[in-house]
Coordinates of N, CA and C in Angstrom, one line a residue:
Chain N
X3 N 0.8 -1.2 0.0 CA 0.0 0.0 0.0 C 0.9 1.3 0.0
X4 N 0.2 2.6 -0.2 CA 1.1 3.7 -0.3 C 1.2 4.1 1.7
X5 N 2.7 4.6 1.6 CA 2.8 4.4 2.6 C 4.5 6.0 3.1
X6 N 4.6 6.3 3.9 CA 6.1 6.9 4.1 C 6.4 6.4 5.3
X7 N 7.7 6.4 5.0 CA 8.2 5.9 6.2 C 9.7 6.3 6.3
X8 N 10.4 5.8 7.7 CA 12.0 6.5 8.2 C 12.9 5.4 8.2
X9 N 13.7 5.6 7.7 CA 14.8 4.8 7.7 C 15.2 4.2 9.3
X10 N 15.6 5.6 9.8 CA 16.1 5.9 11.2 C 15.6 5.9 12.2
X11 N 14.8 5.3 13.2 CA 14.4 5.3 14.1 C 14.4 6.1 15.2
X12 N 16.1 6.3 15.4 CA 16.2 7.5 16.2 C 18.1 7.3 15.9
X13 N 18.2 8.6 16.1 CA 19.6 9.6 15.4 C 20.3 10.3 16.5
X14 N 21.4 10.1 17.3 CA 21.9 10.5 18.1 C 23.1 11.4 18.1
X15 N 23.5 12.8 17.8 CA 24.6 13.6 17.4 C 24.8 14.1 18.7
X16 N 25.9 15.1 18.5 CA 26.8 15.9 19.6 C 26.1 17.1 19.4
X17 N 26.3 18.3 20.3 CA 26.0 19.5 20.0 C 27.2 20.2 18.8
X18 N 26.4 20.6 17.7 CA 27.1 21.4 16.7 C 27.0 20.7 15.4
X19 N 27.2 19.3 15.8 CA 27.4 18.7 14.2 C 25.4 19.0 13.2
X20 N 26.2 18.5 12.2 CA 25.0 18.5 11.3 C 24.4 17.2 11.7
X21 N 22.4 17.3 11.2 CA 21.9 16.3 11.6 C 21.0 15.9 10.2
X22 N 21.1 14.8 9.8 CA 20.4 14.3 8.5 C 19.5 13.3 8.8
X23 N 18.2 13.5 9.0 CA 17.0 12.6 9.0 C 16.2 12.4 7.8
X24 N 16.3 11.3 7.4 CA 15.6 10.5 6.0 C 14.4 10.0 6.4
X25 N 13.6 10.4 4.7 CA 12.5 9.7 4.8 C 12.4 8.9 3.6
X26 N 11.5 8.0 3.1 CA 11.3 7.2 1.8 C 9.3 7.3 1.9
X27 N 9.1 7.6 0.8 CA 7.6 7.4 0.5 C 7.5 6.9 -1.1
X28 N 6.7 6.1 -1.0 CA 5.8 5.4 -1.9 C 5.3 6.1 -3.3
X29 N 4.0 6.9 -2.6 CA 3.2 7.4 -3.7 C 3.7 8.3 -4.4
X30 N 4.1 7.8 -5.6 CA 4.5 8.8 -6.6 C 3.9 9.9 -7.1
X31 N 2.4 9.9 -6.7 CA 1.5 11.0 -6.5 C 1.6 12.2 -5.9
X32 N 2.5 11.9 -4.8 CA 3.1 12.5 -3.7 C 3.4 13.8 -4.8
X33 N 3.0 15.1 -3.8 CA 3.5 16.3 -4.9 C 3.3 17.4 -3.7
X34 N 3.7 17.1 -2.3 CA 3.5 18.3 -1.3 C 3.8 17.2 -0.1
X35 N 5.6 18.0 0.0 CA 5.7 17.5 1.8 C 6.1 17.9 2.9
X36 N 6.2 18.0 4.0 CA 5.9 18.6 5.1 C 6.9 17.7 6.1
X37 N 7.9 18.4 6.8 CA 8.5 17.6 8.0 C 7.8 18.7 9.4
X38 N 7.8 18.0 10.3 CA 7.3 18.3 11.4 C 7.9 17.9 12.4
X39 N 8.2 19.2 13.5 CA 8.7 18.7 14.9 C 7.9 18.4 15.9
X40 N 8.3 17.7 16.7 CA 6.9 17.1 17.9 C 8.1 16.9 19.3
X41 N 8.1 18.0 20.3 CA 8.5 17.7 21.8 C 7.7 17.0 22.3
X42 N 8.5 16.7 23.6 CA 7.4 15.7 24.1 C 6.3 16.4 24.9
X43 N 5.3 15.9 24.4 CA 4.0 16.5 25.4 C 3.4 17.1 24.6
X44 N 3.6 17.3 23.4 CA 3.5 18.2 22.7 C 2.3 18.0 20.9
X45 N 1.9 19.0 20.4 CA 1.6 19.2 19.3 C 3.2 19.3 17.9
X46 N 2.6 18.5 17.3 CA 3.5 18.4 15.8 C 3.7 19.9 15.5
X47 N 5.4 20.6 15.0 CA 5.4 22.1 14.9 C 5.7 21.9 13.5
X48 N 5.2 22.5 12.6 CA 5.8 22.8 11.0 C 7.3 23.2 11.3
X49 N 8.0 22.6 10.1 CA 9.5 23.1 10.6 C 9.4 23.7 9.2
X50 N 9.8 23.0 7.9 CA 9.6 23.0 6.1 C 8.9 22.5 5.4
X51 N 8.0 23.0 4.2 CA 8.2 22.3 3.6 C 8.5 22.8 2.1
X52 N 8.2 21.3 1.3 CA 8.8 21.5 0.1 C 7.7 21.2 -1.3
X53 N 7.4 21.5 -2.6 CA 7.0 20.4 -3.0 C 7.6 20.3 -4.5
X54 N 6.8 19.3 -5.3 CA 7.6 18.7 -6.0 C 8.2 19.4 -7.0
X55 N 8.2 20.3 -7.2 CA 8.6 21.3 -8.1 C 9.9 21.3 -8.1
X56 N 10.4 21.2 -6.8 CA 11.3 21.7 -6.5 C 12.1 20.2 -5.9
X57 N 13.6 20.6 -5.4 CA 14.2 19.7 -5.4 C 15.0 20.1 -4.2
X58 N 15.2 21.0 -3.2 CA 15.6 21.6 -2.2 C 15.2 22.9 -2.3
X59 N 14.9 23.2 -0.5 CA 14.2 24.4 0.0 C 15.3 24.5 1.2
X60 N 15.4 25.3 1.6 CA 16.3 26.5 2.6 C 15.4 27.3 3.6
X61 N 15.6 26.5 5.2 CA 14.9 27.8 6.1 C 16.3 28.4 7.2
X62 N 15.8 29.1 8.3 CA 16.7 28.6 9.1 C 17.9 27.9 9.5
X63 N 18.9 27.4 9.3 CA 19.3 26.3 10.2 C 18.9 25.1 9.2
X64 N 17.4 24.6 8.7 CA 17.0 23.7 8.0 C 17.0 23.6 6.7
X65 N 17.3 22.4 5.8 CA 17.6 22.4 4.5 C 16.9 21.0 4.3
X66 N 15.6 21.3 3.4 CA 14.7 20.1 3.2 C 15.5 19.0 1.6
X67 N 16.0 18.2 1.4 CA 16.1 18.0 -0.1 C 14.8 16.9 -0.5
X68 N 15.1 16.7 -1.9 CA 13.6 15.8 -2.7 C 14.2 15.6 -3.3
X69 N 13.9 14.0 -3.6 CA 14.8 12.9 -5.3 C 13.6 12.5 -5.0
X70 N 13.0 13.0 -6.1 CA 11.5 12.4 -6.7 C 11.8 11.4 -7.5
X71 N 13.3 10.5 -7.9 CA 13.4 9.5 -8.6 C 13.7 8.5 -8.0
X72 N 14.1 8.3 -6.7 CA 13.9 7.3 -5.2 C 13.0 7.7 -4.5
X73 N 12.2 8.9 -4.7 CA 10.7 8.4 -3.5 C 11.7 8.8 -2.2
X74 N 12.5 10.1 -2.2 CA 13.4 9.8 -1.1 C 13.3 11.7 -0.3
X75 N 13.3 12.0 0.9 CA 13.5 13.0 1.7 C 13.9 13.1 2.9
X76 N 15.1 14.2 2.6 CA 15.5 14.6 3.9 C 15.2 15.5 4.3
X77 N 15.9 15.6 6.2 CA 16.0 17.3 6.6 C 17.0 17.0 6.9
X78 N 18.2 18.3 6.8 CA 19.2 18.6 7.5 C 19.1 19.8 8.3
X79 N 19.5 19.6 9.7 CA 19.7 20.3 10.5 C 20.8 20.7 10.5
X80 N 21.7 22.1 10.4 CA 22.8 22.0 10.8 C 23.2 22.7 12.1
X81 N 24.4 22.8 12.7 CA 25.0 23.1 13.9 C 23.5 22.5 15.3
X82 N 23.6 21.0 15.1 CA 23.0 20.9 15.9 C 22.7 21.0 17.4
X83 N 21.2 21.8 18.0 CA 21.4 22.0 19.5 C 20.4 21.1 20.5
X84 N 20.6 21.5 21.2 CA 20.2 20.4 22.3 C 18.3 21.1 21.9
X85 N 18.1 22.1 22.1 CA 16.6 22.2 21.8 C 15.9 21.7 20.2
X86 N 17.2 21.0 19.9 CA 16.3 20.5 18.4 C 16.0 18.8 19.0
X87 N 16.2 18.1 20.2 CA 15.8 16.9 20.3 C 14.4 16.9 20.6
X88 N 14.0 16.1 19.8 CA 12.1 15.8 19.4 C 12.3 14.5 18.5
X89 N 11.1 14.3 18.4 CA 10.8 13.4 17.0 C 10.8 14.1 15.8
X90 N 10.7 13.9 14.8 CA 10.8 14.5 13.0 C 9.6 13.5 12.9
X91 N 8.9 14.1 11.9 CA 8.1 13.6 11.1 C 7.8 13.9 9.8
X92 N 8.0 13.3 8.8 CA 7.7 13.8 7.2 C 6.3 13.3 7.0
X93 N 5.9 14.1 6.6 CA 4.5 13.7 6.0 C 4.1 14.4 4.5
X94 N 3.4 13.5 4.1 CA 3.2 14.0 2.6 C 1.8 14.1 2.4
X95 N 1.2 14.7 0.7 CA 0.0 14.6 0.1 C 0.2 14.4 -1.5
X96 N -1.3 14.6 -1.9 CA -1.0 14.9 -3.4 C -2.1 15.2 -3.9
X97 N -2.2 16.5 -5.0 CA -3.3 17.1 -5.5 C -4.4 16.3 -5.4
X98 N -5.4 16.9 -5.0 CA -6.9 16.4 -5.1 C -6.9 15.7 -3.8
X99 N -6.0 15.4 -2.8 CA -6.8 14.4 -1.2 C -5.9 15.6 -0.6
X100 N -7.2 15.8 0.4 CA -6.7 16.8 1.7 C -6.0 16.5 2.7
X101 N -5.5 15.1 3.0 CA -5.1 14.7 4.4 C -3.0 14.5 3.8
X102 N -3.2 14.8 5.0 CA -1.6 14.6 5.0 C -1.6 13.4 5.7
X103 N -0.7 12.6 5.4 CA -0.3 11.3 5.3 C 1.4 11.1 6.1
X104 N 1.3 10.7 7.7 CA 2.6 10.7 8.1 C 3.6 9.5 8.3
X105 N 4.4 9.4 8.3 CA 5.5 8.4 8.5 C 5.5 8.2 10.0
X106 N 6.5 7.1 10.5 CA 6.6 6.6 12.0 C 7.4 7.6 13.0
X107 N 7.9 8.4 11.9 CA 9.1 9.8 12.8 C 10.2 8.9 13.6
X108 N 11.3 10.0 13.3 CA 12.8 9.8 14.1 C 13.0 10.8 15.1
X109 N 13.4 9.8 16.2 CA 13.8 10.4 17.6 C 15.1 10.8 17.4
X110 N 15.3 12.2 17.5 CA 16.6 13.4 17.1 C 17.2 13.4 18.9
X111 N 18.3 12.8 19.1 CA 18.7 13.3 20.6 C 20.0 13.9 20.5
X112 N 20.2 14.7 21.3 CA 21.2 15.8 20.9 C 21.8 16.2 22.7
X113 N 23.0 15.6 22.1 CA 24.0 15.8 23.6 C 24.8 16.7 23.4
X114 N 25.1 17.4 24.7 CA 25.6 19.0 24.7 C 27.0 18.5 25.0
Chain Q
X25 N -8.5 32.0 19.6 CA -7.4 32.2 20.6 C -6.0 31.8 19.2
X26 N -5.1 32.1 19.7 CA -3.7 32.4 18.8 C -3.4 30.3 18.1
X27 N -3.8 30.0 18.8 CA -3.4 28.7 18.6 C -4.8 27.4 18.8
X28 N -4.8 26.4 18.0 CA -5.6 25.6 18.5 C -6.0 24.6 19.6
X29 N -6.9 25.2 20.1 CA -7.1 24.7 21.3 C -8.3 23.4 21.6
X30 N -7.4 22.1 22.8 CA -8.1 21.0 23.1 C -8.0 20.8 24.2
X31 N -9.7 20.6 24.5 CA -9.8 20.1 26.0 C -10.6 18.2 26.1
X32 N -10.4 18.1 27.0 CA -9.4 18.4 28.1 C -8.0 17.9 27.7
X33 N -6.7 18.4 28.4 CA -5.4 17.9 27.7 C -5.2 16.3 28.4
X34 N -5.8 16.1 29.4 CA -5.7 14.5 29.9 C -6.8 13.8 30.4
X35 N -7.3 12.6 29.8 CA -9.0 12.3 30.0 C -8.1 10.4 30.5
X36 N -8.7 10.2 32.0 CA -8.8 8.6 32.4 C -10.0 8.2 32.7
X37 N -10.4 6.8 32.2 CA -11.6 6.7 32.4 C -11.5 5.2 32.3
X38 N -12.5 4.5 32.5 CA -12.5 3.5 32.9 C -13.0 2.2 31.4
X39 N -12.8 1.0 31.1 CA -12.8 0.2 29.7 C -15.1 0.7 30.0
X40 N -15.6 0.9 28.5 CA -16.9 0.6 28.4 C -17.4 2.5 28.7
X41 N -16.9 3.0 29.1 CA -17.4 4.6 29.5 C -17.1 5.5 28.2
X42 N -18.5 6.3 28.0 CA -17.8 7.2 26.9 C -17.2 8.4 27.0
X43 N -16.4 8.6 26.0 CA -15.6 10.2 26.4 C -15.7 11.3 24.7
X44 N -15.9 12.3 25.3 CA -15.8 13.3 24.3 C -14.7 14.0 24.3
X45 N -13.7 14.7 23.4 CA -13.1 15.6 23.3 C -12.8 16.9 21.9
X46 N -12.6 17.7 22.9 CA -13.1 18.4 21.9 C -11.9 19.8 21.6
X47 N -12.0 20.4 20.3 CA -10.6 21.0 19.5 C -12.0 22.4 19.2
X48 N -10.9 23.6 19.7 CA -11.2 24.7 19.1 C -10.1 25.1 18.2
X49 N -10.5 25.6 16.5 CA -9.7 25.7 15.3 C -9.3 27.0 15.7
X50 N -8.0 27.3 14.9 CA -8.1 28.9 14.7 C -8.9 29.2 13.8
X51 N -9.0 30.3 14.9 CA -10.5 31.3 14.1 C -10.4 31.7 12.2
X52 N -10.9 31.4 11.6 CA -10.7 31.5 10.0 C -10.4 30.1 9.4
X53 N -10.4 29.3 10.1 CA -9.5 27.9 9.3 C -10.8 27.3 9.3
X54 N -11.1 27.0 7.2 CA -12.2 26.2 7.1 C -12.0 24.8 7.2
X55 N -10.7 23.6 7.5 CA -10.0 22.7 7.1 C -9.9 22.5 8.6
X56 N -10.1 21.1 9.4 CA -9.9 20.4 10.4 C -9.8 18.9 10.5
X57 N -8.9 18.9 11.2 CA -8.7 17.2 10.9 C -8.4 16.6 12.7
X58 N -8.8 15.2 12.8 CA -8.3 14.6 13.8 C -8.0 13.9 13.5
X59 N -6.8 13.4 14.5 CA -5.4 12.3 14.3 C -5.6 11.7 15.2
X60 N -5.0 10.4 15.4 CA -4.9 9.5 16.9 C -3.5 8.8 16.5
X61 N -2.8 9.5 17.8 CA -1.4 9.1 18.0 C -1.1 7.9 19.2
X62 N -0.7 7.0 19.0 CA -0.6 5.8 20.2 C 1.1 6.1 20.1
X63 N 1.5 5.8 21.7 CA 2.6 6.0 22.2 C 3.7 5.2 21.5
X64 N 4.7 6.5 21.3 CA 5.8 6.2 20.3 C 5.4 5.6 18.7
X65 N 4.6 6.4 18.2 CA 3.9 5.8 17.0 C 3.8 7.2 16.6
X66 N 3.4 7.5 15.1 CA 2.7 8.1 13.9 C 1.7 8.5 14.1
X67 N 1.4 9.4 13.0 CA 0.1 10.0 13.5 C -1.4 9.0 12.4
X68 N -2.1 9.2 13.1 CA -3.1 7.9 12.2 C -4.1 9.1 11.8
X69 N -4.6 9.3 10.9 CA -5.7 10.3 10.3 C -7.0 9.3 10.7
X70 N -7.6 10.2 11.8 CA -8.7 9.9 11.7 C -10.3 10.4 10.5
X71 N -10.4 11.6 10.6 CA -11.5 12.3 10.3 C -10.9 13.8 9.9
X72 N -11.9 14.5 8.6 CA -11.6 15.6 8.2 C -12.7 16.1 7.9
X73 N -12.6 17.6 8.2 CA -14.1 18.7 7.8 C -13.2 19.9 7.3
X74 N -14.1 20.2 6.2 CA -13.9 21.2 5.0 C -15.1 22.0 5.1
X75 N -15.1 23.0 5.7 CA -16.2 23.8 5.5 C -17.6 23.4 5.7
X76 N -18.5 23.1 4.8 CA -20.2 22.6 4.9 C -20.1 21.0 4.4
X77 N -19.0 20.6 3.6 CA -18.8 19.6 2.8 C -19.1 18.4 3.7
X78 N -19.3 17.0 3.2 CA -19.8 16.2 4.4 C -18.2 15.6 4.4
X79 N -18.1 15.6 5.7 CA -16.2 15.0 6.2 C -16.4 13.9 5.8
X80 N -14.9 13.3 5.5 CA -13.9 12.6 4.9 C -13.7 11.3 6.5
X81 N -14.5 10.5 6.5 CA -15.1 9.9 7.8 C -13.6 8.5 7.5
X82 N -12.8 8.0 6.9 CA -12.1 6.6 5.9 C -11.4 6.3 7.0
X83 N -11.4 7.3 7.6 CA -9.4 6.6 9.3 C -10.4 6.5 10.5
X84 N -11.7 6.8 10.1 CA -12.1 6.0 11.8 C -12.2 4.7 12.0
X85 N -11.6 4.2 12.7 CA -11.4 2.6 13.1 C -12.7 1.7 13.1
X86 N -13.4 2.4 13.9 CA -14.6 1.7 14.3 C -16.0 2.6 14.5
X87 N -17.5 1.7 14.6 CA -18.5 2.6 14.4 C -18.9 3.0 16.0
X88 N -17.1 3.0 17.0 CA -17.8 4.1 18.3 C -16.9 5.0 17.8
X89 N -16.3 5.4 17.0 CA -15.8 6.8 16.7 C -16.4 7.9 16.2
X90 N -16.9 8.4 16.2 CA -17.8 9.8 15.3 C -17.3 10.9 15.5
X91 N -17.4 12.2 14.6 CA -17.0 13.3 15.2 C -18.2 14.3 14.6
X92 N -18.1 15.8 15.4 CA -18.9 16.8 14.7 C -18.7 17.9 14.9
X93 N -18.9 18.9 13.7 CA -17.5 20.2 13.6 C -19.4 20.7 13.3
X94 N -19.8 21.9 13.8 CA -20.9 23.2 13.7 C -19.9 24.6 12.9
X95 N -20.6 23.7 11.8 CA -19.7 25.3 10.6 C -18.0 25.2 10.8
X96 N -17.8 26.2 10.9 CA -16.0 26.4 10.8 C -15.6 26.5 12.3
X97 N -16.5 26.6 13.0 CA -15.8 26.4 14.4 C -15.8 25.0 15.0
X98 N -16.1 24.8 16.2 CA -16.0 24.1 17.4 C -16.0 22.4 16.9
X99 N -15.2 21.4 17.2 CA -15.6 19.5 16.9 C -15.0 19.1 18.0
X100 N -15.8 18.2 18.4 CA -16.1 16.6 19.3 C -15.7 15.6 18.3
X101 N -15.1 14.8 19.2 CA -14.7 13.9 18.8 C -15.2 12.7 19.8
X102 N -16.2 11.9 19.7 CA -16.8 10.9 20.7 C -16.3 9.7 20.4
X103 N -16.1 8.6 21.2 CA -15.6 7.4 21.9 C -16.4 6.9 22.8
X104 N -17.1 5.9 22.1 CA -18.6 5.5 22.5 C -17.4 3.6 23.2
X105 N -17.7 3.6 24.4 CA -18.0 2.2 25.0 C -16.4 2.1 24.5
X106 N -15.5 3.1 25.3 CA -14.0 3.0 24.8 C -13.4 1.6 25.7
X107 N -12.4 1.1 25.0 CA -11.7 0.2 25.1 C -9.9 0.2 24.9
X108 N -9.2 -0.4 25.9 CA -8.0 -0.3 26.0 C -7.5 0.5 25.0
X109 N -7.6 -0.1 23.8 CA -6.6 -0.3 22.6 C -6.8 1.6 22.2
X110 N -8.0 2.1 22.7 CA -8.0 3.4 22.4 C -7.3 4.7 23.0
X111 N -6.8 3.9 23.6 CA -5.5 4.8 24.6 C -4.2 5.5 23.9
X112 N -4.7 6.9 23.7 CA -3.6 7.4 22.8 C -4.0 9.2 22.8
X113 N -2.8 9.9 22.2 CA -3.4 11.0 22.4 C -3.8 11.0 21.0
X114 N -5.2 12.0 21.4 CA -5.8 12.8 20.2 C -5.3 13.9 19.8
X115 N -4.9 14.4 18.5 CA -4.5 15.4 17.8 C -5.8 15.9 17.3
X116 N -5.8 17.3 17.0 CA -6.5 18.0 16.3 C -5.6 19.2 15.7
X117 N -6.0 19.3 14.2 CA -5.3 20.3 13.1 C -6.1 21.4 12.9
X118 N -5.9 22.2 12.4 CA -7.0 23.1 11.3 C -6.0 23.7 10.2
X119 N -6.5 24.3 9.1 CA -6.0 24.9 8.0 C -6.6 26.0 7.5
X120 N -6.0 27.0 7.1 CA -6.8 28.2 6.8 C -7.4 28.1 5.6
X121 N -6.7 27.3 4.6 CA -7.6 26.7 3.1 C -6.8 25.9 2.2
X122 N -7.6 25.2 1.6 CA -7.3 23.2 1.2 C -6.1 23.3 0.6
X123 N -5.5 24.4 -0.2 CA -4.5 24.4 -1.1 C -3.5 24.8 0.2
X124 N -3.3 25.1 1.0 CA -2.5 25.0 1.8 C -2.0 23.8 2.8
X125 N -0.8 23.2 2.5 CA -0.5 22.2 3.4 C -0.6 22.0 4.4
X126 N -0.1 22.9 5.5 CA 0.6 23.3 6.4 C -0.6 23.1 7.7
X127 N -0.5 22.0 8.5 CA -1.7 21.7 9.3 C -1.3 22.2 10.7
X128 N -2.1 23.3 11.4 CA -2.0 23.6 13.0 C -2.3 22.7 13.9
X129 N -1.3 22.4 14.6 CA -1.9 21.5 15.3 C -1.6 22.0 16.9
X130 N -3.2 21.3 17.9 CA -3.2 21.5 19.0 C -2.3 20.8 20.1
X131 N -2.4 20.8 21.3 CA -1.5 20.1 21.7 C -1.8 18.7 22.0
X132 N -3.0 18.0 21.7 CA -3.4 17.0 22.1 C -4.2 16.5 23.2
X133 N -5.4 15.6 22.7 CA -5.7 15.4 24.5 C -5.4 13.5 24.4
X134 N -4.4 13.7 25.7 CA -3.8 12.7 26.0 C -5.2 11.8 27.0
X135 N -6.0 10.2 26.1 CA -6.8 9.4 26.8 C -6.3 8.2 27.1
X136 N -6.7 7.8 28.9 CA -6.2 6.6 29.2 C -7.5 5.5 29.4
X137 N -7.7 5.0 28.9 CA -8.5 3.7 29.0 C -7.9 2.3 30.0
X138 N -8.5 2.9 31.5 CA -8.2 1.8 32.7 C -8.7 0.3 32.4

């Protein structure tokens, strides 16, 4: 079935370094996606997103990429800090269905 | 209010008792959705309302789940004769309009089924 999902389970860096959380989705339909931060206790925060037009977006600190020819997405974080440890979650759509569609998320922990 | 708001944020209750919860959207967002998140898991799409349109009912599990959104404001989300397995927090989104990705989400009301 169509489906996204994480490579990574959970991703453990130092304070400073860069942080690269992968995703893989299915539906090639896929044409709008969305990574999401989630603290604990907490509501999912919009961090980027991107869509298929495009092939990398630039926020912050955050750099979303897209290979729409592996069905493949990252986020990089760089100069990682200790307030970036949360879950990630990518979630996707595609023209014409309203629901965003999420993957199982990677646990980001970040030691100072 | 600035952000989307769900009460109650923590609901225990006992296997067979029903429970409501309920998501205020930001104000202007015709687009709502609820999710059900089980511990250390994904978000599971339950239910979505678009304005007057009849919601997008496909991620409710079962026929105790229902929900009901009055116009662009206020939805419940009911749990008729809840049972263990429904122990999870509930998410609630909204969106200002459909071409827009980008879903608000509340902080959850976290349910425990004793």
């Amino acid at each position: 079935g169509e489906s996204v999902g994480l490579h990574l389970p959970t991703l453990s860096v130092q304070e400073g370094d860069n942080s690269i959380i992968n995703c893989a989705y299915s539906n090639s339909a896929s044409d709008y996606f969305i990574w999401y931060k989630q603290e604990s206790g907490k509501g999912p925060q919009f961090i980027i997103d991107i869509r298929s037009n495009m092939d990398k977006r630039q926020g912050q600190r955050v750099t979303v990429l897209l290979n729409k020819t592996v069905k493949h997405l990252s986020l990089q974080i760089a100069a990682t800090q200790p307030g970036d440890s949360a879950v990630y979650f990518c979630a996707e759509n595609h023209s014409g269905y309203s629901t965003l569609t999420f993957g199982k998320g990677t646990m980001l922990l970040v030691s100072p | 209010g600035a952000g989307v708001s769900q009460s109650p944020s923590n609901k225990v209750t006992e296997k067979g008792k029903d429970v409501e919860l309920r998501c205020d959207p930001i104000s202007g967002h015709t687009a709502l959705y609820w999710y059900r998140q089980r511990l250390g898991q994904g978000l599971e799409f339950l239910i979505y309302f678009q304005g007057n349109s009849a919601p997008d009912k496909s991620g409710l599990p079962s026929d105790r789940f229902s929900a009901e959104r009055t116009g662009e404001s206020v939805s419940t989300l009911t749990i008729q004769r809840t049972q263990q397995e429904d122990s999870a927090v509930y998410l609630c989104a909204s969106r200002p309009r459909l071409e827009t990705g980008e879903l608000f989400f509340g902080e959850g009301s976290r349910l425990t089924v004793l």
